[in-house]
């Protein structure tokens, strides 16, 4: 809750689209009033369909969303579900029913890098009930060094798959353990900085800049 799950759903969908995999987003977080509208807005931004049935039963929404994807011939479905800051039995039961209804290939736990160690017990609770397959660490563009990520990984055994590094939908990166280790040790993440620079500046403007400097 508050970690950016809905935004990460859009980011992952965009990443898959760039790899040639069309995706249907399913709005199953019926408890946060703005979540459904937020997902629909993200869908419009990245030109991907969003399935929603309003504030209905999340299990039915998930099942119907997968059926709609099959009908449309869309191979990948991302279901945006509700989250909690602490373990909530009602939600856990609901998520377990969603898992049974649609048998997802991946169950990703989205954690805020700023949260700290309290995220660990929540991650353990989710993992014990659902068996998470991966972790997405968000808000890594701030001051957080990401130490909680190590605790969450140790507690669940699930790999960290992506890190969110900004608000833009393109601001999602594959996880590199050596870079996080460097960040935790206070050495910064030079490789990511270099890659960002390479993606933003082409060689032609660089030559123009060098000419101007001379």
PDB file of C-alpha atoms in Angstrom:
ATOM      1  CA  UNK A   1       0.000   0.000   0.000  1.00  0.00           C
ATOM      2  CA  UNK A   2       1.532   3.264  -1.122  1.00  0.00           C
ATOM      3  CA  UNK A   3       4.528   1.533  -2.696  1.00  0.00           C
ATOM      4  CA  UNK A   4       3.463   2.288  -6.275  1.00  0.00           C
ATOM      5  CA  UNK A   5       1.946  -1.053  -7.318  1.00  0.00           C
ATOM      6  CA  UNK A   6      -0.413   0.404  -9.911  1.00  0.00           C
ATOM      7  CA  UNK A   7       2.354   2.491 -11.472  1.00  0.00           C
ATOM      8  CA  UNK A   8       4.676  -0.531 -11.585  1.00  0.00           C
ATOM      9  CA  UNK A   9       1.937  -2.532 -13.351  1.00  0.00           C
ATOM     10  CA  UNK A  10       1.954   0.131 -16.069  1.00  0.00           C
ATOM     11  CA  UNK A  11       5.754   0.190 -16.204  1.00  0.00           C
ATOM     12  CA  UNK A  12       6.015  -3.582 -16.612  1.00  0.00           C
ATOM     13  CA  UNK A  13       3.269  -3.538 -19.266  1.00  0.00           C
ATOM     14  CA  UNK A  14       5.197  -0.868 -21.189  1.00  0.00           C
ATOM     15  CA  UNK A  15       8.407  -2.888 -20.894  1.00  0.00           C
ATOM     16  CA  UNK A  16       6.659  -5.969 -22.273  1.00  0.00           C
ATOM     17  CA  UNK A  17       5.127  -3.911 -25.079  1.00  0.00           C
ATOM     18  CA  UNK A  18       8.592  -2.684 -26.066  1.00  0.00           C
ATOM     19  CA  UNK A  19       9.621  -6.358 -26.253  1.00  0.00           C
ATOM     20  CA  UNK A  20       6.701  -7.049 -28.592  1.00  0.00           C
ATOM     21  CA  UNK A  21       4.392  -8.607 -25.989  1.00  0.00           C
ATOM     22  CA  UNK A  22       0.912  -7.080 -25.887  1.00  0.00           C
ATOM     23  CA  UNK A  23      -0.606  -6.991 -22.406  1.00  0.00           C
ATOM     24  CA  UNK A  24      -4.039  -6.560 -20.831  1.00  0.00           C
ATOM     25  CA  UNK A  25      -4.077  -4.658 -17.529  1.00  0.00           C
ATOM     26  CA  UNK A  26      -6.759  -5.732 -15.050  1.00  0.00           C
ATOM     27  CA  UNK A  27      -7.985  -3.311 -12.365  1.00  0.00           C
ATOM     28  CA  UNK A  28      -8.595  -5.505  -9.305  1.00  0.00           C
ATOM     29  CA  UNK A  29      -7.700  -3.031  -6.540  1.00  0.00           C
ATOM     30  CA  UNK A  30     -11.262  -2.092  -5.602  1.00  0.00           C
ATOM     31  CA  UNK A  31     -10.421  -0.629  -2.187  1.00  0.00           C
ATOM     32  CA  UNK A  32      -8.469   2.451  -3.232  1.00  0.00           C
ATOM     33  CA  UNK A  33     -10.971   4.668  -5.074  1.00  0.00           C
ATOM     34  CA  UNK A  34      -8.418   6.188  -7.434  1.00  0.00           C
ATOM     35  CA  UNK A  35      -6.675   2.915  -8.338  1.00  0.00           C
ATOM     36  CA  UNK A  36      -9.040   1.916 -11.148  1.00  0.00           C
ATOM     37  CA  UNK A  37      -8.967   5.355 -12.767  1.00  0.00           C
ATOM     38  CA  UNK A  38      -5.195   5.518 -12.339  1.00  0.00           C
ATOM     39  CA  UNK A  39      -4.733   2.208 -14.162  1.00  0.00           C
ATOM     40  CA  UNK A  40      -7.064   3.321 -16.969  1.00  0.00           C
ATOM     41  CA  UNK A  41      -5.066   6.538 -17.327  1.00  0.00           C
ATOM     42  CA  UNK A  42      -1.815   4.555 -17.491  1.00  0.00           C
ATOM     43  CA  UNK A  43      -3.359   2.278 -20.108  1.00  0.00           C
ATOM     44  CA  UNK A  44      -4.204   5.273 -22.285  1.00  0.00           C
ATOM     45  CA  UNK A  45      -0.675   6.663 -21.884  1.00  0.00           C
ATOM     46  CA  UNK A  46       0.955   3.451 -23.111  1.00  0.00           C
ATOM     47  CA  UNK A  47      -1.864   2.537 -25.545  1.00  0.00           C
ATOM     48  CA  UNK A  48      -2.780  -0.765 -23.890  1.00  0.00           C
ATOM     49  CA  UNK A  49      -6.245  -2.036 -22.923  1.00  0.00           C
ATOM     50  CA  UNK A  50      -7.462  -2.005 -19.307  1.00  0.00           C
ATOM     51  CA  UNK A  51     -10.188  -4.350 -18.061  1.00  0.00           C
ATOM     52  CA  UNK A  52     -12.354  -3.189 -15.161  1.00  0.00           C
ATOM     53  CA  UNK A  53     -15.728  -3.970 -13.670  1.00  0.00           C
ATOM     54  CA  UNK A  54     -15.783  -1.095 -11.214  1.00  0.00           C
ATOM     55  CA  UNK A  55     -15.713  -1.748  -7.468  1.00  0.00           C
ATOM     56  CA  UNK A  56     -16.894  -5.344  -7.715  1.00  0.00           C
ATOM     57  CA  UNK A  57     -15.525  -8.670  -6.493  1.00  0.00           C
ATOM     58  CA  UNK A  58     -11.735  -8.768  -7.116  1.00  0.00           C
ATOM     59  CA  UNK A  59     -11.746 -12.553  -7.656  1.00  0.00           C
ATOM     60  CA  UNK A  60     -14.460 -12.277 -10.331  1.00  0.00           C
ATOM     61  CA  UNK A  61     -12.684  -9.284 -11.903  1.00  0.00           C
ATOM     62  CA  UNK A  62      -9.422 -11.245 -12.147  1.00  0.00           C
ATOM     63  CA  UNK A  63     -11.163 -14.302 -13.632  1.00  0.00           C
ATOM     64  CA  UNK A  64     -13.167 -12.225 -16.104  1.00  0.00           C
ATOM     65  CA  UNK A  65     -10.048 -10.236 -17.044  1.00  0.00           C
ATOM     66  CA  UNK A  66      -8.141 -13.378 -17.984  1.00  0.00           C
ATOM     67  CA  UNK A  67     -11.156 -14.623 -19.982  1.00  0.00           C
ATOM     68  CA  UNK A  68     -11.286 -11.273 -21.816  1.00  0.00           C
ATOM     69  CA  UNK A  69      -7.558 -11.509 -22.650  1.00  0.00           C
ATOM     70  CA  UNK A  70      -8.134 -14.965 -24.152  1.00  0.00           C
ATOM     71  CA  UNK A  71     -11.083 -13.633 -26.147  1.00  0.00           C
ATOM     72  CA  UNK A  72      -8.965 -10.770 -27.504  1.00  0.00           C
ATOM     73  CA  UNK A  73      -5.953 -13.002 -28.164  1.00  0.00           C
ATOM     74  CA  UNK A  74      -3.732 -11.076 -25.740  1.00  0.00           C
ATOM     75  CA  UNK A  75      -1.076 -13.423 -24.310  1.00  0.00           C
ATOM     76  CA  UNK A  76      -0.104 -11.533 -21.162  1.00  0.00           C
ATOM     77  CA  UNK A  77      -2.249 -10.289 -18.283  1.00  0.00           C
ATOM     78  CA  UNK A  78      -1.157  -8.064 -15.386  1.00  0.00           C
ATOM     79  CA  UNK A  79      -3.608  -7.964 -12.470  1.00  0.00           C
ATOM     80  CA  UNK A  80      -3.276  -4.941 -10.196  1.00  0.00           C
ATOM     81  CA  UNK A  81      -4.409  -6.102  -6.750  1.00  0.00           C
ATOM     82  CA  UNK A  82      -4.802  -4.323  -3.413  1.00  0.00           C
ATOM     83  CA  UNK A  83      -1.976  -4.052  -0.897  1.00  0.00           C
ATOM     84  CA  UNK A  84      -1.569  -3.496   2.813  1.00  0.00           C
ATOM     85  CA  UNK A  85       0.955  -1.937   5.172  1.00  0.00           C
ATOM     86  CA  UNK A  86       0.380  -4.832   7.545  1.00  0.00           C
ATOM     87  CA  UNK A  87      -0.952  -8.369   7.303  1.00  0.00           C
ATOM     88  CA  UNK A  88      -4.699  -8.395   6.726  1.00  0.00           C
ATOM     89  CA  UNK A  89      -6.406 -11.805   6.830  1.00  0.00           C
ATOM     90  CA  UNK A  90      -9.364 -10.721   4.704  1.00  0.00           C
ATOM     91  CA  UNK A  91      -7.066  -9.482   1.944  1.00  0.00           C
ATOM     92  CA  UNK A  92      -4.834 -12.550   2.186  1.00  0.00           C
ATOM     93  CA  UNK A  93      -7.864 -14.823   1.726  1.00  0.00           C
ATOM     94  CA  UNK A  94      -8.958 -12.741  -1.249  1.00  0.00           C
ATOM     95  CA  UNK A  95      -5.517 -12.908  -2.885  1.00  0.00           C
ATOM     96  CA  UNK A  96      -5.342 -16.656  -2.277  1.00  0.00           C
ATOM     97  CA  UNK A  97      -8.700 -17.015  -4.069  1.00  0.00           C
ATOM     98  CA  UNK A  98      -7.430 -14.898  -6.982  1.00  0.00           C
ATOM     99  CA  UNK A  99      -4.352 -17.128  -7.215  1.00  0.00           C
ATOM    100  CA  UNK A 100      -6.547 -20.243  -7.265  1.00  0.00           C
ATOM    101  CA  UNK A 101      -8.884 -18.692  -9.870  1.00  0.00           C
ATOM    102  CA  UNK A 102      -6.287 -17.596 -12.440  1.00  0.00           C
ATOM    103  CA  UNK A 103      -3.081 -19.551 -11.540  1.00  0.00           C
ATOM    104  CA  UNK A 104      -0.652 -16.666 -12.246  1.00  0.00           C
ATOM    105  CA  UNK A 105       2.820 -17.430 -13.582  1.00  0.00           C
ATOM    106  CA  UNK A 106       4.267 -14.624 -11.449  1.00  0.00           C
ATOM    107  CA  UNK A 107       3.264 -13.042  -8.138  1.00  0.00           C
ATOM    108  CA  UNK A 108       5.291  -9.878  -7.627  1.00  0.00           C
ATOM    109  CA  UNK A 109       5.637  -8.169  -4.254  1.00  0.00           C
ATOM    110  CA  UNK A 110       6.088  -4.409  -4.676  1.00  0.00           C
ATOM    111  CA  UNK A 111       8.103  -2.790  -1.873  1.00  0.00           C
ATOM    112  CA  UNK A 112       8.988   0.849  -1.284  1.00  0.00           C
ATOM    113  CA  UNK A 113      12.773   1.223  -0.870  1.00  0.00           C
ATOM    114  CA  UNK A 114      12.085   3.946   1.700  1.00  0.00           C
ATOM    115  CA  UNK A 115       9.949   1.660   3.888  1.00  0.00           C
ATOM    116  CA  UNK A 116      12.800   0.024   5.754  1.00  0.00           C
ATOM    117  CA  UNK A 117      12.707  -3.169   7.754  1.00  0.00           C
ATOM    118  CA  UNK A 118       8.940  -3.144   8.493  1.00  0.00           C
ATOM    119  CA  UNK A 119       8.398  -4.230   4.882  1.00  0.00           C
ATOM    120  CA  UNK A 120      10.151  -7.503   5.715  1.00  0.00           C
ATOM    121  CA  UNK A 121       7.419  -8.897   7.979  1.00  0.00           C
ATOM    122  CA  UNK A 122       4.743  -7.922   5.438  1.00  0.00           C
ATOM    123  CA  UNK A 123       6.714  -9.639   2.673  1.00  0.00           C
ATOM    124  CA  UNK A 124       7.016 -12.776   4.808  1.00  0.00           C
ATOM    125  CA  UNK A 125       3.265 -12.781   5.427  1.00  0.00           C
ATOM    126  CA  UNK A 126       2.498 -12.449   1.714  1.00  0.00           C
ATOM    127  CA  UNK A 127       5.049 -15.128   0.833  1.00  0.00           C
ATOM    128  CA  UNK A 128       3.761 -17.607   3.436  1.00  0.00           C
ATOM    129  CA  UNK A 129       0.238 -17.330   2.045  1.00  0.00           C
ATOM    130  CA  UNK A 130       0.849 -16.810  -1.668  1.00  0.00           C
ATOM    131  CA  UNK A 131       4.391 -17.876  -2.553  1.00  0.00           C
ATOM    132  CA  UNK A 132       5.710 -14.736  -4.232  1.00  0.00           C
ATOM    133  CA  UNK A 133       7.970 -15.284  -7.237  1.00  0.00           C
ATOM    134  CA  UNK A 134       9.666 -11.904  -7.384  1.00  0.00           C
ATOM    135  CA  UNK A 135      10.179  -8.491  -5.815  1.00  0.00           C
ATOM    136  CA  UNK A 136       9.918  -5.038  -7.389  1.00  0.00           C
ATOM    137  CA  UNK A 137      11.729  -2.357  -5.400  1.00  0.00           C
ATOM    138  CA  UNK A 138      10.347   1.149  -5.969  1.00  0.00           C
ATOM    139  CA  UNK A 139      11.493   4.723  -5.275  1.00  0.00           C
ATOM    140  CA  UNK A 140      15.150   3.872  -5.743  1.00  0.00           C
ATOM    141  CA  UNK A 141      15.659   7.309  -7.285  1.00  0.00           C
ATOM    142  CA  UNK A 142      15.486   8.869  -3.804  1.00  0.00           C
ATOM    143  CA  UNK A 143      17.866   8.733  -0.872  1.00  0.00           C
ATOM    144  CA  UNK A 144      17.085   5.122   0.012  1.00  0.00           C
ATOM    145  CA  UNK A 145      19.994   2.748  -0.311  1.00  0.00           C
ATOM    146  CA  UNK A 146      17.781  -0.318  -0.567  1.00  0.00           C
ATOM    147  CA  UNK A 147      19.016  -2.272   2.435  1.00  0.00           C
ATOM    148  CA  UNK A 148      15.474  -3.550   3.094  1.00  0.00           C
ATOM    149  CA  UNK A 149      15.675  -5.360  -0.247  1.00  0.00           C
ATOM    150  CA  UNK A 150      18.281  -7.730   1.177  1.00  0.00           C
ATOM    151  CA  UNK A 151      16.071  -8.525   4.170  1.00  0.00           C
ATOM    152  CA  UNK A 152      13.013  -9.116   1.981  1.00  0.00           C
ATOM    153  CA  UNK A 153      15.000 -11.396  -0.314  1.00  0.00           C
ATOM    154  CA  UNK A 154      16.442 -13.353   2.622  1.00  0.00           C
ATOM    155  CA  UNK A 155      13.021 -13.690   4.264  1.00  0.00           C
ATOM    156  CA  UNK A 156      11.190 -14.845   1.116  1.00  0.00           C
ATOM    157  CA  UNK A 157      13.894 -16.362  -1.082  1.00  0.00           C
ATOM    158  CA  UNK A 158      12.286 -14.520  -4.010  1.00  0.00           C
ATOM    159  CA  UNK A 159      14.592 -12.731  -6.463  1.00  0.00           C
ATOM    160  CA  UNK A 160      14.485  -8.956  -6.895  1.00  0.00           C
ATOM    161  CA  UNK A 161      13.472  -8.553 -10.544  1.00  0.00           C
ATOM    162  CA  UNK A 162      13.038  -4.819 -11.125  1.00  0.00           C
ATOM    163  CA  UNK A 163      13.752  -1.476  -9.488  1.00  0.00           C
ATOM    164  CA  UNK A 164      11.656   1.628 -10.032  1.00  0.00           C
ATOM    165  CA  UNK A 165      13.859   4.678 -10.458  1.00  0.00           C
ATOM    166  CA  UNK A 166      11.423   7.507 -11.140  1.00  0.00           C
ATOM    167  CA  UNK A 167       7.851   8.517 -11.851  1.00  0.00           C
ATOM    168  CA  UNK A 168       8.032   8.166 -15.639  1.00  0.00           C
ATOM    169  CA  UNK A 169       6.623   4.943 -17.050  1.00  0.00           C
ATOM    170  CA  UNK A 170       9.986   4.216 -18.656  1.00  0.00           C
ATOM    171  CA  UNK A 171      11.743   4.483 -15.272  1.00  0.00           C
ATOM    172  CA  UNK A 172      11.990   0.758 -14.577  1.00  0.00           C
ATOM    173  CA  UNK A 173      15.266  -1.134 -14.648  1.00  0.00           C
ATOM    174  CA  UNK A 174      16.283  -4.778 -14.310  1.00  0.00           C
ATOM    175  CA  UNK A 175      17.830  -5.488 -10.913  1.00  0.00           C
ATOM    176  CA  UNK A 176      21.634  -5.650 -10.754  1.00  0.00           C
ATOM    177  CA  UNK A 177      22.817  -6.996  -7.363  1.00  0.00           C
ATOM    178  CA  UNK A 178      26.342  -5.590  -7.685  1.00  0.00           C
ATOM    179  CA  UNK A 179      24.963  -2.091  -8.226  1.00  0.00           C
ATOM    180  CA  UNK A 180      22.671  -2.271  -5.199  1.00  0.00           C
ATOM    181  CA  UNK A 181      25.573  -3.548  -3.101  1.00  0.00           C
ATOM    182  CA  UNK A 182      27.634  -0.560  -4.230  1.00  0.00           C
ATOM    183  CA  UNK A 183      24.784   1.777  -3.323  1.00  0.00           C
ATOM    184  CA  UNK A 184      24.305   0.230   0.135  1.00  0.00           C
ATOM    185  CA  UNK A 185      28.020   0.676   0.806  1.00  0.00           C
ATOM    186  CA  UNK A 186      27.650   4.352  -0.050  1.00  0.00           C
ATOM    187  CA  UNK A 187      29.696   4.158  -3.246  1.00  0.00           C
ATOM    188  CA  UNK A 188      26.911   5.197  -5.606  1.00  0.00           C
ATOM    189  CA  UNK A 189      25.803   3.456  -8.774  1.00  0.00           C
ATOM    190  CA  UNK A 190      28.181   4.598 -11.498  1.00  0.00           C
ATOM    191  CA  UNK A 191      27.218   1.968 -14.089  1.00  0.00           C
ATOM    192  CA  UNK A 192      23.537   2.951 -14.051  1.00  0.00           C
ATOM    193  CA  UNK A 193      24.542   6.612 -14.391  1.00  0.00           C
ATOM    194  CA  UNK A 194      26.665   5.742 -17.430  1.00  0.00           C
ATOM    195  CA  UNK A 195      23.830   3.733 -19.008  1.00  0.00           C
ATOM    196  CA  UNK A 196      21.356   6.576 -18.413  1.00  0.00           C
ATOM    197  CA  UNK A 197      23.756   9.032 -20.001  1.00  0.00           C
ATOM    198  CA  UNK A 198      24.234   6.774 -23.022  1.00  0.00           C
ATOM    199  CA  UNK A 199      20.467   6.414 -23.481  1.00  0.00           C
ATOM    200  CA  UNK A 200      19.869  10.171 -23.312  1.00  0.00           C
ATOM    201  CA  UNK A 201      22.800  11.528 -25.348  1.00  0.00           C
ATOM    202  CA  UNK A 202      23.724  10.334 -28.798  1.00  0.00           C
ATOM    203  CA  UNK A 203      27.212  10.602 -30.265  1.00  0.00           C
ATOM    204  CA  UNK A 204      26.260  13.390 -32.670  1.00  0.00           C
ATOM    205  CA  UNK A 205      25.306  15.972 -30.019  1.00  0.00           C
ATOM    206  CA  UNK A 206      28.421  14.905 -28.078  1.00  0.00           C
ATOM    207  CA  UNK A 207      30.603  15.855 -31.068  1.00  0.00           C
ATOM    208  CA  UNK A 208      28.790  19.176 -31.382  1.00  0.00           C
ATOM    209  CA  UNK A 209      29.312  19.791 -27.659  1.00  0.00           C
ATOM    210  CA  UNK A 210      32.993  18.903 -27.923  1.00  0.00           C
ATOM    211  CA  UNK A 211      33.355  21.365 -30.831  1.00  0.00           C
ATOM    212  CA  UNK A 212      31.681  24.107 -28.792  1.00  0.00           C
ATOM    213  CA  UNK A 213      33.958  23.428 -25.818  1.00  0.00           C
ATOM    214  CA  UNK A 214      37.040  23.667 -28.056  1.00  0.00           C
TER     215      UNK A 214
END
